[in-house]
Amino acid sequence: MPKLNIAPTKSNLLSMKEQLAVSTNGYELLEEKREILVRELMHMVQQVQLLETEIDKAVSKAYPALKKMLLRDGADGVERISHSVHYDFGMQEKTVTLGGQTFSSLDVELPKKELFYSFLGTDSNTDEVVNNFFELLSLLTQMASIRTIVWRLAEEVRKTQRRVNALDKMIIPQTVETAKYIEGVLEERERENVFVLKALKKRGNK
């Protein structure tokens, strides 16, 4: 690792030692932060995996029920019923704190289920389709919110890892190398000064 191009003085040596202390402390704190963020990320990934399983189950119920409804009522009948169904969804920004970091995401508020269509021309299968897709929509909104946090959390892990690597692979070794170089030069100067003083003293004694 190449040293910094600075003058080998006592003040610069002191500065290098102070910088090394700060960098080492920063490295330890960032490494601790990285470990916490990784744990939080793994926890969120597990939530995503669980939601994916629930979504697969919901899809396996919703689409066969819709297919059955299409076969019974026909595309025109299903479209007629769908036009009568209308929901307003509330969306608001929310903040989530993980590992000491605050992340923004969206919170989707699902409305209460209502009966928009007439009992005439519909049956329990119609209710089943509506309920199944309502459940699927609820799971999908949860997934969208969690995935947003996971992406941002993963980016924060990458940023922290880059800073950890910069300290570990470049800044700390470079500071150590520079401090060693300055110490070596100062020690050599000290030896030269001692030699000169001894030589002067020897001449004075003659």
mmCIF file with all atom_site columns, C-alpha atoms in Angstrom:
data_model
loop_
_atom_site.group_PDB
_atom_site.id
_atom_site.type_symbol
_atom_site.label_atom_id
_atom_site.label_alt_id
_atom_site.label_comp_id
_atom_site.label_asym_id
_atom_site.label_entity_id
_atom_site.label_seq_id
_atom_site.pdbx_PDB_ins_code
_atom_site.Cartn_x
_atom_site.Cartn_y
_atom_site.Cartn_z
_atom_site.occupancy
_atom_site.B_iso_or_equiv
_atom_site.pdbx_formal_charge
_atom_site.auth_seq_id
_atom_site.auth_comp_id
_atom_site.auth_asym_id
_atom_site.auth_atom_id
_atom_site.pdbx_PDB_model_num
ATOM 1   C CA . MET A 1 1   ? 0.000   0.000   0.000   1.00 0.00 ? 1   MET A CA 1
ATOM 2   C CA . PRO A 1 2   ? 1.616   3.340   -1.053  1.00 0.00 ? 2   PRO A CA 1
ATOM 3   C CA . LYS A 1 3   ? 2.045   5.885   1.716   1.00 0.00 ? 3   LYS A CA 1
ATOM 4   C CA . LEU A 1 4   ? 0.603   9.380   1.718   1.00 0.00 ? 4   LEU A CA 1
ATOM 5   C CA . ASN A 1 5   ? 2.792   12.077  0.207   1.00 0.00 ? 5   ASN A CA 1
ATOM 6   C CA . ILE A 1 6   ? 3.278   14.253  3.297   1.00 0.00 ? 6   ILE A CA 1
ATOM 7   C CA . ALA A 1 7   ? 6.296   15.708  5.065   1.00 0.00 ? 7   ALA A CA 1
ATOM 8   C CA . PRO A 1 8   ? 7.828   13.428  7.735   1.00 0.00 ? 8   PRO A CA 1
ATOM 9   C CA . THR A 1 9   ? 7.307   15.721  10.725  1.00 0.00 ? 9   THR A CA 1
ATOM 10  C CA . LYS A 1 10  ? 6.265   15.112  14.320  1.00 0.00 ? 10  LYS A CA 1
ATOM 11  C CA . SER A 1 11  ? 3.034   17.029  13.793  1.00 0.00 ? 11  SER A CA 1
ATOM 12  C CA . ASN A 1 12  ? 2.174   14.899  10.760  1.00 0.00 ? 12  ASN A CA 1
ATOM 13  C CA . LEU A 1 13  ? 3.018   11.751  12.735  1.00 0.00 ? 13  LEU A CA 1
ATOM 14  C CA . LEU A 1 14  ? 0.624   12.857  15.460  1.00 0.00 ? 14  LEU A CA 1
ATOM 15  C CA . SER A 1 15  ? -1.983  13.605  12.797  1.00 0.00 ? 15  SER A CA 1
ATOM 16  C CA . MET A 1 16  ? -1.539  10.137  11.270  1.00 0.00 ? 16  MET A CA 1
ATOM 17  C CA . LYS A 1 17  ? -1.929  8.452   14.655  1.00 0.00 ? 17  LYS A CA 1
ATOM 18  C CA . GLU A 1 18  ? -5.089  10.440  15.346  1.00 0.00 ? 18  GLU A CA 1
ATOM 19  C CA . GLN A 1 19  ? -6.431  9.574   11.903  1.00 0.00 ? 19  GLN A CA 1
ATOM 20  C CA . LEU A 1 20  ? -5.619  5.907   12.474  1.00 0.00 ? 20  LEU A CA 1
ATOM 21  C CA . ALA A 1 21  ? -7.510  5.927   15.783  1.00 0.00 ? 21  ALA A CA 1
ATOM 22  C CA . VAL A 1 22  ? -10.530 7.588   14.148  1.00 0.00 ? 22  VAL A CA 1
ATOM 23  C CA . SER A 1 23  ? -10.416 5.249   11.136  1.00 0.00 ? 23  SER A CA 1
ATOM 24  C CA . THR A 1 24  ? -10.110 2.151   13.290  1.00 0.00 ? 24  THR A CA 1
ATOM 25  C CA . ASN A 1 25  ? -13.007 3.239   15.463  1.00 0.00 ? 25  ASN A CA 1
ATOM 26  C CA . GLY A 1 26  ? -15.037 4.100   12.367  1.00 0.00 ? 26  GLY A CA 1
ATOM 27  C CA . TYR A 1 27  ? -14.270 0.702   10.872  1.00 0.00 ? 27  TYR A CA 1
ATOM 28  C CA . GLU A 1 28  ? -15.483 -1.094  13.999  1.00 0.00 ? 28  GLU A CA 1
ATOM 29  C CA . LEU A 1 29  ? -18.688 0.963   14.104  1.00 0.00 ? 29  LEU A CA 1
ATOM 30  C CA . LEU A 1 30  ? -19.371 0.466   10.397  1.00 0.00 ? 30  LEU A CA 1
ATOM 31  C CA . GLU A 1 31  ? -18.698 -3.261  10.644  1.00 0.00 ? 31  GLU A CA 1
ATOM 32  C CA . GLU A 1 32  ? -21.148 -3.477  13.540  1.00 0.00 ? 32  GLU A CA 1
ATOM 33  C CA . LYS A 1 33  ? -23.690 -1.459  11.524  1.00 0.00 ? 33  LYS A CA 1
ATOM 34  C CA . ARG A 1 34  ? -23.182 -3.730  8.509   1.00 0.00 ? 34  ARG A CA 1
ATOM 35  C CA . GLU A 1 35  ? -23.810 -6.851  10.606  1.00 0.00 ? 35  GLU A CA 1
ATOM 36  C CA . ILE A 1 36  ? -27.009 -5.351  12.052  1.00 0.00 ? 36  ILE A CA 1
ATOM 37  C CA . LEU A 1 37  ? -28.246 -4.324  8.595   1.00 0.00 ? 37  LEU A CA 1
ATOM 38  C CA . VAL A 1 38  ? -27.482 -7.772  7.173   1.00 0.00 ? 38  VAL A CA 1
ATOM 39  C CA . ARG A 1 39  ? -29.458 -9.413  9.984   1.00 0.00 ? 39  ARG A CA 1
ATOM 40  C CA . GLU A 1 40  ? -32.372 -7.068  9.343   1.00 0.00 ? 40  GLU A CA 1
ATOM 41  C CA . LEU A 1 41  ? -32.122 -7.754  5.603   1.00 0.00 ? 41  LEU A CA 1
ATOM 42  C CA . MET A 1 42  ? -32.192 -11.524 6.131   1.00 0.00 ? 42  MET A CA 1
ATOM 43  C CA . HIS A 1 43  ? -35.227 -11.132 8.379   1.00 0.00 ? 43  HIS A CA 1
ATOM 44  C CA . MET A 1 44  ? -37.009 -9.090  5.700   1.00 0.00 ? 44  MET A CA 1
ATOM 45  C CA . VAL A 1 45  ? -36.069 -11.638 3.027   1.00 0.00 ? 45  VAL A CA 1
ATOM 46  C CA . GLN A 1 46  ? -37.662 -14.352 5.163   1.00 0.00 ? 46  GLN A CA 1
ATOM 47  C CA . GLN A 1 47  ? -40.839 -12.256 5.310   1.00 0.00 ? 47  GLN A CA 1
ATOM 48  C CA . VAL A 1 48  ? -40.761 -11.938 1.524   1.00 0.00 ? 48  VAL A CA 1
ATOM 49  C CA . GLN A 1 49  ? -40.392 -15.708 1.164   1.00 0.00 ? 49  GLN A CA 1
ATOM 50  C CA . LEU A 1 50  ? -43.328 -16.331 3.504   1.00 0.00 ? 50  LEU A CA 1
ATOM 51  C CA . LEU A 1 51  ? -45.442 -13.817 1.598   1.00 0.00 ? 51  LEU A CA 1
ATOM 52  C CA . GLU A 1 52  ? -44.487 -15.436 -1.710  1.00 0.00 ? 52  GLU A CA 1
ATOM 53  C CA . THR A 1 53  ? -45.806 -18.738 -0.369  1.00 0.00 ? 53  THR A CA 1
ATOM 54  C CA . GLU A 1 54  ? -49.049 -17.099 0.753   1.00 0.00 ? 54  GLU A CA 1
ATOM 55  C CA . ILE A 1 55  ? -49.399 -15.347 -2.618  1.00 0.00 ? 55  ILE A CA 1
ATOM 56  C CA . ASP A 1 56  ? -48.918 -18.642 -4.478  1.00 0.00 ? 56  ASP A CA 1
ATOM 57  C CA . LYS A 1 57  ? -51.685 -20.186 -2.355  1.00 0.00 ? 57  LYS A CA 1
ATOM 58  C CA . ALA A 1 58  ? -53.971 -17.199 -2.966  1.00 0.00 ? 58  ALA A CA 1
ATOM 59  C CA . VAL A 1 59  ? -53.337 -17.345 -6.729  1.00 0.00 ? 59  VAL A CA 1
ATOM 60  C CA . SER A 1 60  ? -54.054 -21.087 -6.775  1.00 0.00 ? 60  SER A CA 1
ATOM 61  C CA . LYS A 1 61  ? -57.481 -20.326 -5.266  1.00 0.00 ? 61  LYS A CA 1
ATOM 62  C CA . ALA A 1 62  ? -58.381 -17.090 -7.028  1.00 0.00 ? 62  ALA A CA 1
ATOM 63  C CA . TYR A 1 63  ? -57.756 -17.942 -10.670 1.00 0.00 ? 63  TYR A CA 1
ATOM 64  C CA . PRO A 1 64  ? -59.470 -21.356 -10.717 1.00 0.00 ? 64  PRO A CA 1
ATOM 65  C CA . ALA A 1 65  ? -62.510 -19.701 -9.090  1.00 0.00 ? 65  ALA A CA 1
ATOM 66  C CA . LEU A 1 66  ? -62.432 -16.961 -11.742 1.00 0.00 ? 66  LEU A CA 1
ATOM 67  C CA . LYS A 1 67  ? -62.146 -19.570 -14.498 1.00 0.00 ? 67  LYS A CA 1
ATOM 68  C CA . LYS A 1 68  ? -65.159 -21.385 -13.055 1.00 0.00 ? 68  LYS A CA 1
ATOM 69  C CA . MET A 1 69  ? -67.088 -18.110 -12.966 1.00 0.00 ? 69  MET A CA 1
ATOM 70  C CA . LEU A 1 70  ? -66.177 -17.378 -16.602 1.00 0.00 ? 70  LEU A CA 1
ATOM 71  C CA . LEU A 1 71  ? -67.367 -20.807 -17.690 1.00 0.00 ? 71  LEU A CA 1
ATOM 72  C CA . ARG A 1 72  ? -70.660 -20.365 -15.868 1.00 0.00 ? 72  ARG A CA 1
ATOM 73  C CA . ASP A 1 73  ? -71.465 -16.693 -16.507 1.00 0.00 ? 73  ASP A CA 1
ATOM 74  C CA . GLY A 1 74  ? -69.442 -16.043 -19.639 1.00 0.00 ? 74  GLY A CA 1
ATOM 75  C CA . ALA A 1 75  ? -67.067 -13.155 -20.272 1.00 0.00 ? 75  ALA A CA 1
ATOM 76  C CA . ASP A 1 76  ? -69.932 -10.658 -20.704 1.00 0.00 ? 76  ASP A CA 1
ATOM 77  C CA . GLY A 1 77  ? -71.527 -11.669 -17.430 1.00 0.00 ? 77  GLY A CA 1
ATOM 78  C CA . VAL A 1 78  ? -68.244 -11.416 -15.520 1.00 0.00 ? 78  VAL A CA 1
ATOM 79  C CA . GLU A 1 79  ? -67.540 -8.013  -17.086 1.00 0.00 ? 79  GLU A CA 1
ATOM 80  C CA . ARG A 1 80  ? -71.021 -6.815  -16.092 1.00 0.00 ? 80  ARG A CA 1
ATOM 81  C CA . ILE A 1 81  ? -70.447 -7.844  -12.486 1.00 0.00 ? 81  ILE A CA 1
ATOM 82  C CA . SER A 1 82  ? -66.944 -6.341  -12.451 1.00 0.00 ? 82  SER A CA 1
ATOM 83  C CA . HIS A 1 83  ? -68.299 -2.937  -13.514 1.00 0.00 ? 83  HIS A CA 1
ATOM 84  C CA . SER A 1 84  ? -70.488 -2.881  -10.437 1.00 0.00 ? 84  SER A CA 1
ATOM 85  C CA . VAL A 1 85  ? -67.526 -3.441  -8.087  1.00 0.00 ? 85  VAL A CA 1
ATOM 86  C CA . HIS A 1 86  ? -65.680 -0.286  -7.084  1.00 0.00 ? 86  HIS A CA 1
ATOM 87  C CA . TYR A 1 87  ? -63.249 0.244   -4.224  1.00 0.00 ? 87  TYR A CA 1
ATOM 88  C CA . ASP A 1 88  ? -61.256 3.287   -3.189  1.00 0.00 ? 88  ASP A CA 1
ATOM 89  C CA . PHE A 1 89  ? -57.819 2.524   -1.825  1.00 0.00 ? 89  PHE A CA 1
ATOM 90  C CA . GLY A 1 90  ? -55.941 4.823   0.519   1.00 0.00 ? 90  GLY A CA 1
ATOM 91  C CA . MET A 1 91  ? -52.187 5.227   0.069   1.00 0.00 ? 91  MET A CA 1
ATOM 92  C CA . GLN A 1 92  ? -49.785 7.071   2.314   1.00 0.00 ? 92  GLN A CA 1
ATOM 93  C CA . GLU A 1 93  ? -46.052 7.254   2.800   1.00 0.00 ? 93  GLU A CA 1
ATOM 94  C CA . LYS A 1 94  ? -44.682 5.527   5.856   1.00 0.00 ? 94  LYS A CA 1
ATOM 95  C CA . THR A 1 95  ? -41.262 5.324   7.468   1.00 0.00 ? 95  THR A CA 1
ATOM 96  C CA . VAL A 1 96  ? -39.696 2.169   8.827   1.00 0.00 ? 96  VAL A CA 1
ATOM 97  C CA . THR A 1 97  ? -36.625 2.134   11.074  1.00 0.00 ? 97  THR A CA 1
ATOM 98  C CA . LEU A 1 98  ? -34.317 -0.883  10.753  1.00 0.00 ? 98  LEU A CA 1
ATOM 99  C CA . GLY A 1 99  ? -30.803 -1.145  12.133  1.00 0.00 ? 99  GLY A CA 1
ATOM 100 C CA . GLY A 1 100 ? -30.840 2.528   13.057  1.00 0.00 ? 100 GLY A CA 1
ATOM 101 C CA . GLN A 1 101 ? -31.707 3.498   9.462   1.00 0.00 ? 101 GLN A CA 1
ATOM 102 C CA . THR A 1 102 ? -34.987 5.081   8.389   1.00 0.00 ? 102 THR A CA 1
ATOM 103 C CA . PHE A 1 103 ? -36.536 3.909   5.130   1.00 0.00 ? 103 PHE A CA 1
ATOM 104 C CA . SER A 1 104 ? -39.543 5.286   3.263   1.00 0.00 ? 104 SER A CA 1
ATOM 105 C CA . SER A 1 105 ? -42.225 3.065   1.823   1.00 0.00 ? 105 SER A CA 1
ATOM 106 C CA . LEU A 1 106 ? -45.908 3.140   0.889   1.00 0.00 ? 106 LEU A CA 1
ATOM 107 C CA . ASP A 1 107 ? -48.699 1.894   3.097   1.00 0.00 ? 107 ASP A CA 1
ATOM 108 C CA . VAL A 1 108 ? -51.820 0.812   1.199   1.00 0.00 ? 108 VAL A CA 1
ATOM 109 C CA . GLU A 1 109 ? -55.019 0.882   3.195   1.00 0.00 ? 109 GLU A CA 1
ATOM 110 C CA . LEU A 1 110 ? -57.491 -1.649  1.882   1.00 0.00 ? 110 LEU A CA 1
ATOM 111 C CA . PRO A 1 111 ? -61.173 -0.687  2.117   1.00 0.00 ? 111 PRO A CA 1
ATOM 112 C CA . LYS A 1 112 ? -63.791 -2.845  3.798   1.00 0.00 ? 112 LYS A CA 1
ATOM 113 C CA . LYS A 1 113 ? -65.372 -5.432  1.572   1.00 0.00 ? 113 LYS A CA 1
ATOM 114 C CA . GLU A 1 114 ? -68.836 -4.509  0.359   1.00 0.00 ? 114 GLU A CA 1
ATOM 115 C CA . LEU A 1 115 ? -71.566 -6.078  -1.743  1.00 0.00 ? 115 LEU A CA 1
ATOM 116 C CA . PHE A 1 116 ? -71.821 -4.005  -4.936  1.00 0.00 ? 116 PHE A CA 1
ATOM 117 C CA . TYR A 1 117 ? -73.708 -6.452  -7.136  1.00 0.00 ? 117 TYR A CA 1
ATOM 118 C CA . SER A 1 118 ? -77.226 -7.850  -6.917  1.00 0.00 ? 118 SER A CA 1
ATOM 119 C CA . PHE A 1 119 ? -77.975 -11.331 -5.656  1.00 0.00 ? 119 PHE A CA 1
ATOM 120 C CA . LEU A 1 120 ? -79.817 -11.875 -8.929  1.00 0.00 ? 120 LEU A CA 1
ATOM 121 C CA . GLY A 1 121 ? -77.608 -13.543 -11.492 1.00 0.00 ? 121 GLY A CA 1
ATOM 122 C CA . THR A 1 122 ? -74.841 -14.257 -8.948  1.00 0.00 ? 122 THR A CA 1
ATOM 123 C CA . ASP A 1 123 ? -74.153 -17.020 -6.461  1.00 0.00 ? 123 ASP A CA 1
ATOM 124 C CA . SER A 1 124 ? -71.657 -18.076 -3.806  1.00 0.00 ? 124 SER A CA 1
ATOM 125 C CA . ASN A 1 125 ? -68.969 -18.575 -6.455  1.00 0.00 ? 125 ASN A CA 1
ATOM 126 C CA . THR A 1 126 ? -69.167 -14.853 -7.247  1.00 0.00 ? 126 THR A CA 1
ATOM 127 C CA . ASP A 1 127 ? -68.544 -14.052 -3.592  1.00 0.00 ? 127 ASP A CA 1
ATOM 128 C CA . GLU A 1 128 ? -65.707 -16.557 -3.549  1.00 0.00 ? 128 GLU A CA 1
ATOM 129 C CA . VAL A 1 129 ? -64.009 -14.893 -6.527  1.00 0.00 ? 129 VAL A CA 1
ATOM 130 C CA . VAL A 1 130 ? -64.315 -11.435 -4.964  1.00 0.00 ? 130 VAL A CA 1
ATOM 131 C CA . ASN A 1 131 ? -63.040 -12.673 -1.586  1.00 0.00 ? 131 ASN A CA 1
ATOM 132 C CA . ASN A 1 132 ? -60.135 -14.582 -3.158  1.00 0.00 ? 132 ASN A CA 1
ATOM 133 C CA . PHE A 1 133 ? -58.952 -11.627 -5.218  1.00 0.00 ? 133 PHE A CA 1
ATOM 134 C CA . PHE A 1 134 ? -59.401 -9.290  -2.279  1.00 0.00 ? 134 PHE A CA 1
ATOM 135 C CA . GLU A 1 135 ? -57.132 -11.560 -0.243  1.00 0.00 ? 135 GLU A CA 1
ATOM 136 C CA . LEU A 1 136 ? -54.646 -11.722 -3.119  1.00 0.00 ? 136 LEU A CA 1
ATOM 137 C CA . LEU A 1 137 ? -54.650 -7.941  -3.440  1.00 0.00 ? 137 LEU A CA 1
ATOM 138 C CA . SER A 1 138 ? -53.994 -7.576  0.285   1.00 0.00 ? 138 SER A CA 1
ATOM 139 C CA . LEU A 1 139 ? -50.979 -9.890  0.051   1.00 0.00 ? 139 LEU A CA 1
ATOM 140 C CA . LEU A 1 140 ? -49.650 -8.117  -3.059  1.00 0.00 ? 140 LEU A CA 1
ATOM 141 C CA . THR A 1 141 ? -49.800 -4.706  -1.380  1.00 0.00 ? 141 THR A CA 1
ATOM 142 C CA . GLN A 1 142 ? -47.910 -6.122  1.606   1.00 0.00 ? 142 GLN A CA 1
ATOM 143 C CA . MET A 1 143 ? -45.322 -7.590  -0.754  1.00 0.00 ? 143 MET A CA 1
ATOM 144 C CA . ALA A 1 144 ? -44.890 -4.272  -2.597  1.00 0.00 ? 144 ALA A CA 1
ATOM 145 C CA . SER A 1 145 ? -44.303 -2.450  0.685   1.00 0.00 ? 145 SER A CA 1
ATOM 146 C CA . ILE A 1 146 ? -41.815 -4.999  2.013   1.00 0.00 ? 146 ILE A CA 1
ATOM 147 C CA . ARG A 1 147 ? -39.929 -5.308  -1.286  1.00 0.00 ? 147 ARG A CA 1
ATOM 148 C CA . THR A 1 148 ? -39.437 -1.537  -1.375  1.00 0.00 ? 148 THR A CA 1
ATOM 149 C CA . ILE A 1 149 ? -37.855 -1.679  2.079   1.00 0.00 ? 149 ILE A CA 1
ATOM 150 C CA . VAL A 1 150 ? -35.761 -4.738  1.133   1.00 0.00 ? 150 VAL A CA 1
ATOM 151 C CA . TRP A 1 151 ? -34.329 -2.976  -1.944  1.00 0.00 ? 151 TRP A CA 1
ATOM 152 C CA . ARG A 1 152 ? -33.417 0.120   0.042   1.00 0.00 ? 152 ARG A CA 1
ATOM 153 C CA . LEU A 1 153 ? -32.034 -1.925  2.915   1.00 0.00 ? 153 LEU A CA 1
ATOM 154 C CA . ALA A 1 154 ? -29.902 -3.941  0.484   1.00 0.00 ? 154 ALA A CA 1
ATOM 155 C CA . GLU A 1 155 ? -28.577 -0.693  -1.028  1.00 0.00 ? 155 GLU A CA 1
ATOM 156 C CA . GLU A 1 156 ? -27.673 0.565   2.450   1.00 0.00 ? 156 GLU A CA 1
ATOM 157 C CA . VAL A 1 157 ? -25.828 -2.718  3.116   1.00 0.00 ? 157 VAL A CA 1
ATOM 158 C CA . ARG A 1 158 ? -23.870 -2.268  -0.137  1.00 0.00 ? 158 ARG A CA 1
ATOM 159 C CA . LYS A 1 159 ? -22.983 1.342   0.729   1.00 0.00 ? 159 LYS A CA 1
ATOM 160 C CA . THR A 1 160 ? -21.865 0.350   4.225   1.00 0.00 ? 160 THR A CA 1
ATOM 161 C CA . GLN A 1 161 ? -19.841 -2.561  2.849   1.00 0.00 ? 161 GLN A CA 1
ATOM 162 C CA . ARG A 1 162 ? -18.049 -0.241  0.409   1.00 0.00 ? 162 ARG A CA 1
ATOM 163 C CA . ARG A 1 163 ? -17.128 2.105   3.276   1.00 0.00 ? 163 ARG A CA 1
ATOM 164 C CA . VAL A 1 164 ? -15.932 -0.833  5.389   1.00 0.00 ? 164 VAL A CA 1
ATOM 165 C CA . ASN A 1 165 ? -13.805 -2.101  2.509   1.00 0.00 ? 165 ASN A CA 1
ATOM 166 C CA . ALA A 1 166 ? -12.359 1.374   1.867   1.00 0.00 ? 166 ALA A CA 1
ATOM 167 C CA . LEU A 1 167 ? -11.266 1.665   5.490   1.00 0.00 ? 167 LEU A CA 1
ATOM 168 C CA . ASP A 1 168 ? -10.012 -1.910  5.739   1.00 0.00 ? 168 ASP A CA 1
ATOM 169 C CA . LYS A 1 169 ? -8.250  -2.171  2.375   1.00 0.00 ? 169 LYS A CA 1
ATOM 170 C CA . MET A 1 170 ? -7.064  1.367   1.713   1.00 0.00 ? 170 MET A CA 1
ATOM 171 C CA . ILE A 1 171 ? -7.378  4.088   4.350   1.00 0.00 ? 171 ILE A CA 1
ATOM 172 C CA . ILE A 1 172 ? -6.181  2.166   7.437   1.00 0.00 ? 172 ILE A CA 1
ATOM 173 C CA . PRO A 1 173 ? -3.257  0.378   5.687   1.00 0.00 ? 173 PRO A CA 1
ATOM 174 C CA . GLN A 1 174 ? -2.196  3.626   4.004   1.00 0.00 ? 174 GLN A CA 1
ATOM 175 C CA . THR A 1 175 ? -2.299  5.503   7.303   1.00 0.00 ? 175 THR A CA 1
ATOM 176 C CA . VAL A 1 176 ? -0.307  2.753   9.045   1.00 0.00 ? 176 VAL A CA 1
ATOM 177 C CA . GLU A 1 177 ? 2.282   2.743   6.241   1.00 0.00 ? 177 GLU A CA 1
ATOM 178 C CA . THR A 1 178 ? 2.599   6.541   6.346   1.00 0.00 ? 178 THR A CA 1
ATOM 179 C CA . ALA A 1 179 ? 2.967   6.569   10.142  1.00 0.00 ? 179 ALA A CA 1
ATOM 180 C CA . LYS A 1 180 ? 5.686   3.893   9.944   1.00 0.00 ? 180 LYS A CA 1
ATOM 181 C CA . TYR A 1 181 ? 7.511   5.864   7.268   1.00 0.00 ? 181 TYR A CA 1
ATOM 182 C CA . ILE A 1 182 ? 7.418   9.084   9.320   1.00 0.00 ? 182 ILE A CA 1
ATOM 183 C CA . GLU A 1 183 ? 8.539   7.249   12.464  1.00 0.00 ? 183 GLU A CA 1
ATOM 184 C CA . GLY A 1 184 ? 11.431  5.727   10.526  1.00 0.00 ? 184 GLY A CA 1
ATOM 185 C CA . VAL A 1 185 ? 12.542  9.084   9.152   1.00 0.00 ? 185 VAL A CA 1
ATOM 186 C CA . LEU A 1 186 ? 12.266  10.760  12.580  1.00 0.00 ? 186 LEU A CA 1
ATOM 187 C CA . GLU A 1 187 ? 14.225  7.948   14.240  1.00 0.00 ? 187 GLU A CA 1
ATOM 188 C CA . GLU A 1 188 ? 16.921  8.233   11.581  1.00 0.00 ? 188 GLU A CA 1
ATOM 189 C CA . ARG A 1 189 ? 17.108  11.987  12.136  1.00 0.00 ? 189 ARG A CA 1
ATOM 190 C CA . GLU A 1 190 ? 17.347  11.423  15.877  1.00 0.00 ? 190 GLU A CA 1
ATOM 191 C CA . ARG A 1 191 ? 20.236  9.009   15.384  1.00 0.00 ? 191 ARG A CA 1
ATOM 192 C CA . GLU A 1 192 ? 21.964  11.509  13.106  1.00 0.00 ? 192 GLU A CA 1
ATOM 193 C CA . ASN A 1 193 ? 21.486  14.273  15.678  1.00 0.00 ? 193 ASN A CA 1
ATOM 194 C CA . VAL A 1 194 ? 22.926  12.078  18.422  1.00 0.00 ? 194 VAL A CA 1
ATOM 195 C CA . PHE A 1 195 ? 25.884  11.235  16.212  1.00 0.00 ? 195 PHE A CA 1
ATOM 196 C CA . VAL A 1 196 ? 26.480  14.945  15.447  1.00 0.00 ? 196 VAL A CA 1
ATOM 197 C CA . LEU A 1 197 ? 26.218  15.895  19.124  1.00 0.00 ? 197 LEU A CA 1
ATOM 198 C CA . LYS A 1 198 ? 28.664  13.188  20.097  1.00 0.00 ? 198 LYS A CA 1
ATOM 199 C CA . ALA A 1 199 ? 31.053  14.313  17.382  1.00 0.00 ? 199 ALA A CA 1
ATOM 200 C CA . LEU A 1 200 ? 30.815  17.946  18.523  1.00 0.00 ? 200 LEU A CA 1
ATOM 201 C CA . LYS A 1 201 ? 31.276  16.949  22.129  1.00 0.00 ? 201 LYS A CA 1
ATOM 202 C CA . LYS A 1 202 ? 34.329  14.895  21.233  1.00 0.00 ? 202 LYS A CA 1
ATOM 203 C CA . ARG A 1 203 ? 35.858  17.840  19.393  1.00 0.00 ? 203 ARG A CA 1
ATOM 204 C CA . GLY A 1 204 ? 35.145  20.122  22.323  1.00 0.00 ? 204 GLY A CA 1
ATOM 205 C CA . ASN A 1 205 ? 36.989  17.817  24.684  1.00 0.00 ? 205 ASN A CA 1
ATOM 206 C CA . LYS A 1 206 ? 40.166  17.937  22.623  1.00 0.00 ? 206 LYS A CA 1
#
